[in-house]
Amino acid sequence: MTVSRSRTGFRDSAVLTIDLDAIAANYHTLRSRLAGGICAAVVKADAYGLGAARIAPVLQNAGCRHFFVALLDEAVALRAFLPQADIYVLNGLLPGSEATFHRHRLVPVLNDLSQITRWQTYSREHGPLGAAIHIDTGMNRLGLCPVQTDHLIAEPERLDGIDLLYIVSHLVRAEENDHPLNRTQLDTLSTALGRLPSVPVSFANSSGMFLASSFHFDLARPGAALYGVNPTPTAENPMRNAVRLEAPILQVRDVDSPMTVGYGATHKISKRGKLATISVGYADGYLRSLSSRGTCVVNGVRAPVVGRVSMDLITVDVSNVQSQSIKAGDKVEVLGPGHDINDLANEAGTIGYEILTSLGRRYRRRYVGG
């Protein structure tokens, strides 16, 4: 896909390239982790900020038939371009939303007994209708708490009239392979499953798919790994990089001591050098925490961000870049093969999830492959 030209004929915004073939390849890599189980895809938050309308059909063509989102509005939008897929809404069934779920053939993930009761009532009138039930095994966020799980076990008639498709839970520290909480959660879930109706189970997220096969069950729900985030942070990333962000240099200048750089004069020039001002800032999702911590790749060389990140700009020290031809209009690699999502997240003191979902709307988006 080519990028449309601007009305002015000149583009000074950064270009975000999304590699659809890499995302499809990541899906195949993740699916290969499963011994006969189903690999779903989590495309919430507009496919982690990269564009669900373009990415979800690619995943469907790669063989995915089960999709998870957070919000009902996301699910309704997704249905427009996935007419036959199974679409699950993780945030559950808010009062009054039953008819919307039914009309768009969406599956609620029921998170408490009141949601089960309301879906049962609606399902008896219009169904039976499909649902998943979320059993909380340690996250303490969404899902039936242990007391509610015990109530459901004691009163299985609460499920009469519901087509129960999956029992779902969510790992807390799956990215830490040997953390004891993983086994504690698995044991908690297994105990509950022994007392609940026998239906398929979904437990593993992206990182959970790299735990032992006992964590995989019947359906896995990878999300960020599809888009290149490392699901095994202490080991080499098994996923392909799917995102490239290139931003133009706006100005190059020579500097020397005792000059300072940026708001607050937080960076002090210690010797003669060269700075490049780049067209990207926190309004574009380049986090302010990257001030004097981030790096970019300029002509193949890592160059440090100096001074504070501004709303629209960062300043990069290019003194060590072996080129006398750095000039306005040249592109700098903010994200890419030489400096991926995981690298930038480490520099920002955050996770790749936040980097992805923060990518701004001012970028020109370019989709390749697919």
Short mmCIF file of C-alpha atoms in Angstrom, two decimals:
data_model
loop_
_atom_site.label_atom_id
_atom_site.label_comp_id
_atom_site.label_asym_id
_atom_site.label_seq_id
_atom_site.Cartn_x
_atom_site.Cartn_y
_atom_site.Cartn_z
CA MET A 1 0.00 0.00 0.00
CA THR A 2 1.35 3.42 -0.88
CA VAL A 3 0.82 6.52 1.23
CA SER A 4 -1.39 9.21 -0.24
CA ARG A 5 0.20 12.58 -0.93
CA SER A 6 -0.68 15.56 1.23
CA ARG A 7 -2.59 18.57 -0.04
CA THR A 8 0.63 20.57 0.05
CA GLY A 9 2.63 17.93 -1.83
CA PHE A 10 5.19 17.83 1.02
CA ARG A 11 5.09 15.59 4.06
CA ASP A 12 6.94 16.59 7.24
CA SER A 13 5.35 13.98 9.54
CA ALA A 14 6.92 10.70 10.58
CA VAL A 15 6.03 7.50 8.71
CA LEU A 16 4.81 4.44 10.62
CA THR A 17 5.18 1.27 8.55
CA ILE A 18 3.24 -1.83 9.66
CA ASP A 19 4.44 -5.11 8.18
CA LEU A 20 1.35 -7.29 7.76
CA ASP A 21 3.38 -10.28 6.59
CA ALA A 22 5.42 -10.12 9.81
CA ILE A 23 2.22 -10.13 11.86
CA ALA A 24 0.91 -13.15 9.93
CA ALA A 25 4.26 -14.89 10.43
CA ASN A 26 4.10 -14.16 14.16
CA TYR A 27 0.64 -15.71 14.28
CA HIS A 28 1.97 -18.89 12.63
CA THR A 29 4.90 -18.98 15.06
CA LEU A 30 2.56 -18.71 18.03
CA ARG A 31 0.12 -21.27 16.66
CA SER A 32 3.00 -23.71 16.23
CA ARG A 33 3.49 -23.60 20.01
CA LEU A 34 0.17 -25.37 20.51
CA ALA A 35 -0.28 -29.12 20.22
CA GLY A 36 -3.67 -29.14 18.55
CA GLY A 37 -5.13 -26.22 20.49
CA ILE A 38 -6.73 -23.15 18.93
CA CYS A 39 -4.77 -19.92 18.56
CA ALA A 40 -6.95 -16.84 18.85
CA ALA A 41 -5.83 -13.22 18.38
CA VAL A 42 -6.29 -10.28 20.71
CA VAL A 43 -6.97 -7.16 18.64
CA LYS A 44 -8.21 -4.83 21.37
CA ALA A 45 -7.24 -1.14 21.39
CA ASP A 46 -7.35 -1.06 17.58
CA ALA A 47 -4.95 -4.02 17.34
CA TYR A 48 -2.65 -2.47 19.94
CA GLY A 49 -2.72 0.83 18.08
CA LEU A 50 -1.75 -0.53 14.67
CA GLY A 51 -5.16 -0.71 12.99
CA ALA A 52 -7.58 -3.58 13.53
CA ALA A 53 -9.37 -2.95 10.24
CA ARG A 54 -6.20 -3.83 8.33
CA ILE A 55 -4.70 -6.41 10.69
CA ALA A 56 -7.67 -8.59 11.69
CA PRO A 57 -8.47 -9.71 8.09
CA VAL A 58 -4.79 -10.62 7.63
CA LEU A 59 -4.93 -12.75 10.77
CA GLN A 60 -8.13 -14.34 9.52
CA ASN A 61 -6.42 -15.19 6.24
CA ALA A 62 -3.61 -16.73 8.30
CA GLY A 63 -6.16 -19.09 9.84
CA CYS A 64 -7.41 -17.24 12.92
CA ARG A 65 -11.12 -17.69 13.68
CA HIS A 66 -11.36 -16.39 17.27
CA PHE A 67 -10.77 -12.73 18.12
CA PHE A 68 -10.78 -10.95 21.48
CA VAL A 69 -11.35 -7.27 22.18
CA ALA A 70 -11.88 -5.31 25.38
CA LEU A 71 -14.90 -3.14 24.55
CA LEU A 72 -18.29 -3.81 23.03
CA ASP A 73 -17.81 -0.86 20.65
CA GLU A 74 -14.59 -2.46 19.43
CA ALA A 75 -16.41 -5.72 18.81
CA VAL A 76 -19.21 -4.06 16.83
CA ALA A 77 -16.64 -2.29 14.64
CA LEU A 78 -14.72 -5.55 14.17
CA ARG A 79 -17.83 -7.43 13.07
CA ALA A 80 -18.12 -5.15 10.03
CA PHE A 81 -15.00 -6.66 8.45
CA LEU A 82 -15.03 -10.09 10.13
CA PRO A 83 -18.57 -11.27 9.32
CA GLN A 84 -18.00 -14.93 10.23
CA ALA A 85 -15.43 -14.85 13.05
CA ASP A 86 -16.08 -15.55 16.73
CA ILE A 87 -15.60 -12.25 18.56
CA TYR A 88 -15.30 -12.16 22.35
CA VAL A 89 -15.60 -9.08 24.59
CA LEU A 90 -13.30 -9.33 27.59
CA ASN A 91 -14.78 -6.45 29.59
CA GLY A 92 -18.03 -8.30 29.96
CA LEU A 93 -21.73 -7.59 29.86
CA LEU A 94 -22.75 -4.15 31.10
CA PRO A 95 -26.45 -3.70 31.97
CA GLY A 96 -28.51 -2.94 28.88
CA SER A 97 -25.97 -4.28 26.38
CA GLU A 98 -27.55 -7.70 25.88
CA ALA A 99 -29.40 -6.83 22.66
CA THR A 100 -26.27 -5.35 21.08
CA PHE A 101 -24.33 -8.54 21.76
CA HIS A 102 -27.15 -10.58 20.25
CA ARG A 103 -27.68 -8.37 17.21
CA HIS A 104 -24.01 -8.44 16.22
CA ARG A 105 -23.45 -12.10 17.18
CA LEU A 106 -20.83 -11.25 19.81
CA VAL A 107 -19.76 -13.35 22.78
CA PRO A 108 -19.59 -11.76 26.24
CA VAL A 109 -16.94 -12.90 28.70
CA LEU A 110 -19.07 -12.97 31.85
CA ASN A 111 -17.12 -11.62 34.82
CA ASP A 112 -19.49 -11.98 37.79
CA LEU A 113 -22.70 -13.66 38.89
CA SER A 114 -24.90 -10.69 38.02
CA GLN A 115 -23.65 -10.82 34.42
CA ILE A 116 -24.34 -14.56 34.31
CA THR A 117 -27.88 -13.97 35.62
CA ARG A 118 -28.63 -11.25 33.07
CA TRP A 119 -27.22 -13.27 30.16
CA GLN A 120 -29.14 -16.33 31.29
CA THR A 121 -32.40 -14.36 31.35
CA TYR A 122 -31.76 -12.91 27.90
CA SER A 123 -30.51 -16.21 26.51
CA ARG A 124 -33.61 -18.08 27.66
CA GLU A 125 -35.72 -15.64 25.66
CA HIS A 126 -33.55 -15.53 22.53
CA GLY A 127 -31.19 -18.45 22.63
CA PRO A 128 -29.44 -20.39 23.83
CA LEU A 129 -26.65 -17.83 23.27
CA GLY A 130 -22.91 -18.29 23.60
CA ALA A 131 -20.78 -16.93 26.43
CA ALA A 132 -17.48 -17.46 28.17
CA ILE A 133 -17.01 -17.28 31.93
CA HIS A 134 -13.98 -15.67 33.48
CA ILE A 135 -12.66 -17.35 36.63
CA ASP A 136 -10.20 -15.09 38.48
CA THR A 137 -7.19 -17.10 39.65
CA GLY A 138 -5.06 -14.31 41.07
CA MET A 139 -5.26 -11.12 39.00
CA ASN A 140 -8.01 -9.57 41.19
CA ARG A 141 -9.15 -7.43 38.30
CA LEU A 142 -12.04 -9.01 36.41
CA GLY A 143 -13.66 -12.41 36.74
CA LEU A 144 -15.53 -14.43 39.35
CA CYS A 145 -13.75 -14.22 42.70
CA PRO A 146 -13.34 -17.46 44.71
CA VAL A 147 -16.58 -16.88 46.65
CA GLN A 148 -18.58 -16.34 43.45
CA THR A 149 -16.92 -19.35 41.83
CA ASP A 150 -18.03 -21.46 44.81
CA HIS A 151 -21.59 -20.13 44.40
CA LEU A 152 -21.55 -21.09 40.72
CA ILE A 153 -20.25 -24.57 41.54
CA ALA A 154 -22.96 -25.02 44.17
CA GLU A 155 -25.70 -23.73 41.86
CA PRO A 156 -24.91 -25.00 38.34
CA GLU A 157 -28.48 -24.22 37.27
CA ARG A 158 -27.29 -20.60 36.95
CA LEU A 159 -25.86 -21.68 33.59
CA ASP A 160 -29.07 -23.25 32.26
CA GLY A 161 -29.95 -21.75 28.89
CA ILE A 162 -26.43 -20.42 28.24
CA ASP A 163 -24.27 -22.01 25.56
CA LEU A 164 -21.05 -22.06 27.58
CA LEU A 165 -18.20 -21.94 25.06
CA TYR A 166 -15.12 -21.42 27.25
CA ILE A 167 -13.96 -20.99 30.80
CA VAL A 168 -11.33 -18.25 30.78
CA SER A 169 -8.64 -17.12 33.21
CA HIS A 170 -5.61 -14.85 32.91
CA LEU A 171 -1.99 -15.27 33.95
CA VAL A 172 -0.36 -12.64 36.15
CA ARG A 173 3.40 -13.23 35.68
CA ALA A 174 3.66 -15.48 32.66
CA GLU A 175 6.68 -13.59 31.29
CA GLU A 176 8.68 -14.98 34.25
CA ASN A 177 8.94 -18.63 33.35
CA ASP A 178 9.88 -19.93 36.79
CA HIS A 179 7.73 -17.67 38.94
CA PRO A 180 5.77 -19.76 41.48
CA LEU A 181 2.60 -17.74 40.92
CA ASN A 182 2.22 -19.39 37.51
CA ARG A 183 1.90 -22.82 39.12
CA THR A 184 -0.35 -21.44 41.88
CA GLN A 185 -2.73 -20.03 39.29
CA LEU A 186 -2.69 -23.24 37.28
CA ASP A 187 -3.52 -25.26 40.38
CA THR A 188 -6.31 -22.86 41.34
CA LEU A 189 -7.80 -23.06 37.87
CA SER A 190 -7.48 -26.84 37.71
CA THR A 191 -9.27 -27.21 41.04
CA ALA A 192 -12.14 -25.02 39.84
CA LEU A 193 -12.36 -26.86 36.53
CA GLY A 194 -12.78 -30.14 38.35
CA ARG A 195 -16.01 -28.82 39.86
CA LEU A 196 -17.39 -26.82 36.90
CA PRO A 197 -19.04 -28.03 33.68
CA SER A 198 -16.62 -29.69 31.29
CA VAL A 199 -16.08 -27.14 28.51
CA PRO A 200 -12.99 -25.89 26.64
CA VAL A 201 -10.58 -23.67 28.58
CA SER A 202 -8.57 -20.56 27.65
CA PHE A 203 -5.67 -19.58 29.91
CA ALA A 204 -2.46 -18.69 28.06
CA ASN A 205 -1.68 -15.18 26.87
CA SER A 206 1.36 -14.36 24.67
CA SER A 207 3.92 -15.19 27.35
CA GLY A 208 1.83 -18.09 28.66
CA MET A 209 2.27 -19.80 25.31
CA PHE A 210 5.98 -20.12 26.13
CA LEU A 211 5.30 -21.86 29.42
CA ALA A 212 4.85 -25.63 29.70
CA SER A 213 2.11 -27.19 27.59
CA SER A 214 0.01 -27.73 30.74
CA PHE A 215 -0.75 -23.99 30.60
CA HIS A 216 -2.01 -24.07 27.00
CA PHE A 217 -5.38 -25.84 27.38
CA ASP A 218 -7.78 -25.52 24.43
CA LEU A 219 -7.46 -21.92 23.26
CA ALA A 220 -4.58 -19.44 23.66
CA ARG A 221 -5.04 -15.67 23.44
CA PRO A 222 -1.85 -13.98 22.18
CA GLY A 223 -1.89 -10.22 21.82
CA ALA A 224 1.25 -8.09 21.92
CA ALA A 225 3.51 -10.87 20.62
CA LEU A 226 1.61 -10.76 17.33
CA TYR A 227 2.93 -7.23 16.83
CA GLY A 228 6.56 -7.92 17.74
CA VAL A 229 6.65 -7.45 21.53
CA ASN A 230 8.96 -10.03 23.10
CA PRO A 231 6.89 -12.58 25.09
CA THR A 232 10.10 -13.95 26.64
CA PRO A 233 11.86 -10.83 27.97
CA THR A 234 14.82 -12.71 29.46
CA ALA A 235 15.55 -14.52 26.19
CA GLU A 236 15.91 -13.70 22.51
CA ASN A 237 12.72 -12.41 20.94
CA PRO A 238 11.08 -15.23 18.91
CA MET A 239 8.78 -12.77 17.13
CA ARG A 240 9.43 -10.78 13.97
CA ASN A 241 9.61 -7.00 14.14
CA ALA A 242 6.38 -5.66 12.63
CA VAL A 243 6.74 -1.91 13.08
CA ARG A 244 9.08 0.70 11.63
CA LEU A 245 8.89 4.40 12.55
CA GLU A 246 10.95 6.91 10.61
CA ALA A 247 10.90 10.62 11.40
CA PRO A 248 12.47 13.47 9.43
CA ILE A 249 15.27 15.70 10.61
CA LEU A 250 14.02 19.29 10.70
CA GLN A 251 17.26 21.06 11.51
CA VAL A 252 20.95 20.34 12.14
CA ARG A 253 23.13 22.67 14.18
CA ASP A 254 26.61 22.91 15.64
CA VAL A 255 26.83 23.40 19.42
CA ASP A 256 29.54 23.85 22.02
CA SER A 257 29.90 24.38 25.77
CA PRO A 258 28.32 26.10 27.70
CA MET A 259 25.08 25.73 25.71
CA THR A 260 22.08 23.75 26.99
CA VAL A 261 19.36 21.80 25.20
CA GLY A 262 15.58 21.87 25.55
CA TYR A 263 13.07 22.84 28.20
CA GLY A 264 14.49 23.24 31.67
CA ALA A 265 18.03 23.32 30.28
CA THR A 266 18.44 19.80 31.65
CA HIS A 267 21.15 18.79 29.17
CA LYS A 268 24.39 20.78 29.22
CA ILE A 269 26.75 20.69 26.24
CA SER A 270 30.24 19.68 27.39
CA LYS A 271 32.16 19.92 24.11
CA ARG A 272 31.79 20.84 20.48
CA GLY A 273 29.26 18.69 18.69
CA LYS A 274 26.27 18.46 16.37
CA LEU A 275 22.55 18.17 17.13
CA ALA A 276 19.64 17.11 14.93
CA THR A 277 16.07 18.12 15.76
CA ILE A 278 13.58 15.38 14.84
CA SER A 279 9.87 15.71 14.05
CA VAL A 280 8.41 13.46 16.76
CA GLY A 281 7.36 14.14 20.36
CA TYR A 282 5.04 13.13 23.14
CA ALA A 283 2.01 14.22 21.10
CA ASP A 284 3.01 11.36 18.79
CA GLY A 285 3.41 8.84 21.60
CA TYR A 286 7.15 9.29 21.97
CA LEU A 287 7.06 9.14 25.75
CA ARG A 288 8.43 12.04 27.80
CA SER A 289 10.20 9.48 30.00
CA LEU A 290 12.61 9.02 27.06
CA SER A 291 14.12 12.45 27.79
CA SER A 292 17.92 12.04 27.79
CA ARG A 293 17.36 8.24 27.77
CA GLY A 294 16.10 7.30 24.33
CA THR A 295 18.12 6.56 21.24
CA CYS A 296 17.50 6.67 17.51
CA VAL A 297 19.38 5.13 14.60
CA VAL A 298 20.95 7.74 12.32
CA ASN A 299 22.78 6.47 9.25
CA GLY A 300 23.14 3.10 10.96
CA VAL A 301 24.53 4.54 14.22
CA ARG A 302 22.75 4.69 17.58
CA ALA A 303 22.47 8.33 18.60
CA PRO A 304 21.20 9.51 22.01
CA VAL A 305 18.23 11.77 22.68
CA VAL A 306 19.46 14.77 24.67
CA GLY A 307 17.29 17.08 26.74
CA ARG A 308 13.59 16.81 27.35
CA VAL A 309 11.13 15.36 24.87
CA SER A 310 8.86 18.17 23.66
CA MET A 311 5.30 17.88 22.37
CA ASP A 312 6.41 17.78 18.73
CA LEU A 313 10.20 17.43 18.81
CA ILE A 314 13.18 15.53 20.13
CA THR A 315 16.83 16.54 19.89
CA VAL A 316 19.44 13.91 19.06
CA ASP A 317 23.20 14.17 19.45
CA VAL A 318 24.63 13.16 16.07
CA SER A 319 28.22 14.14 16.86
CA ASN A 320 29.41 10.54 16.50
CA VAL A 321 27.57 9.80 13.27
CA GLN A 322 30.25 9.46 10.60
CA SER A 323 28.62 11.56 7.93
CA GLN A 324 29.02 15.13 6.89
CA SER A 325 25.82 15.00 4.85
CA ILE A 326 23.21 14.83 7.63
CA LYS A 327 20.63 17.39 6.60
CA ALA A 328 17.04 18.49 6.99
CA GLY A 329 14.66 15.99 5.41
CA ASP A 330 16.79 12.93 6.16
CA LYS A 331 14.96 10.13 7.95
CA VAL A 332 15.91 8.82 11.39
CA GLU A 333 14.88 5.34 12.54
CA VAL A 334 12.94 5.75 15.78
CA LEU A 335 11.65 2.15 15.63
CA GLY A 336 12.83 -0.57 13.35
CA PRO A 337 15.20 -3.50 12.92
CA GLY A 338 18.05 -1.65 14.61
CA HIS A 339 15.95 -0.31 17.48
CA ASP A 340 12.70 -2.16 18.00
CA ILE A 341 9.70 -1.79 20.30
CA ASN A 342 11.41 -3.71 23.07
CA ASP A 343 14.54 -1.56 22.90
CA LEU A 344 12.55 1.67 23.11
CA ALA A 345 10.43 0.29 25.95
CA ASN A 346 13.56 -0.57 27.95
CA GLU A 347 14.90 2.94 27.45
CA ALA A 348 11.58 4.44 28.58
CA GLY A 349 11.35 2.19 31.64
CA THR A 350 8.08 0.69 30.43
CA ILE A 351 6.80 -2.25 28.36
CA GLY A 352 6.33 -2.71 24.64
CA TYR A 353 2.55 -2.70 25.11
CA GLU A 354 2.63 0.97 26.13
CA ILE A 355 4.93 1.91 23.26
CA LEU A 356 2.62 0.28 20.72
CA THR A 357 -0.65 1.65 22.05
CA SER A 358 0.80 5.16 22.43
CA LEU A 359 1.78 5.56 18.79
CA GLY A 360 0.09 8.76 17.69
CA ARG A 361 -2.39 9.58 14.99
CA ARG A 362 -0.21 12.17 13.26
CA TYR A 363 1.98 9.54 11.66
CA ARG A 364 1.47 8.67 8.04
CA ARG A 365 0.60 4.99 8.19
CA ARG A 366 1.92 2.65 5.56
CA TYR A 367 0.90 -1.02 5.41
CA VAL A 368 3.13 -3.43 3.54
CA GLY A 369 2.47 -7.07 2.69
CA GLY A 370 -0.72 -8.86 3.58
#
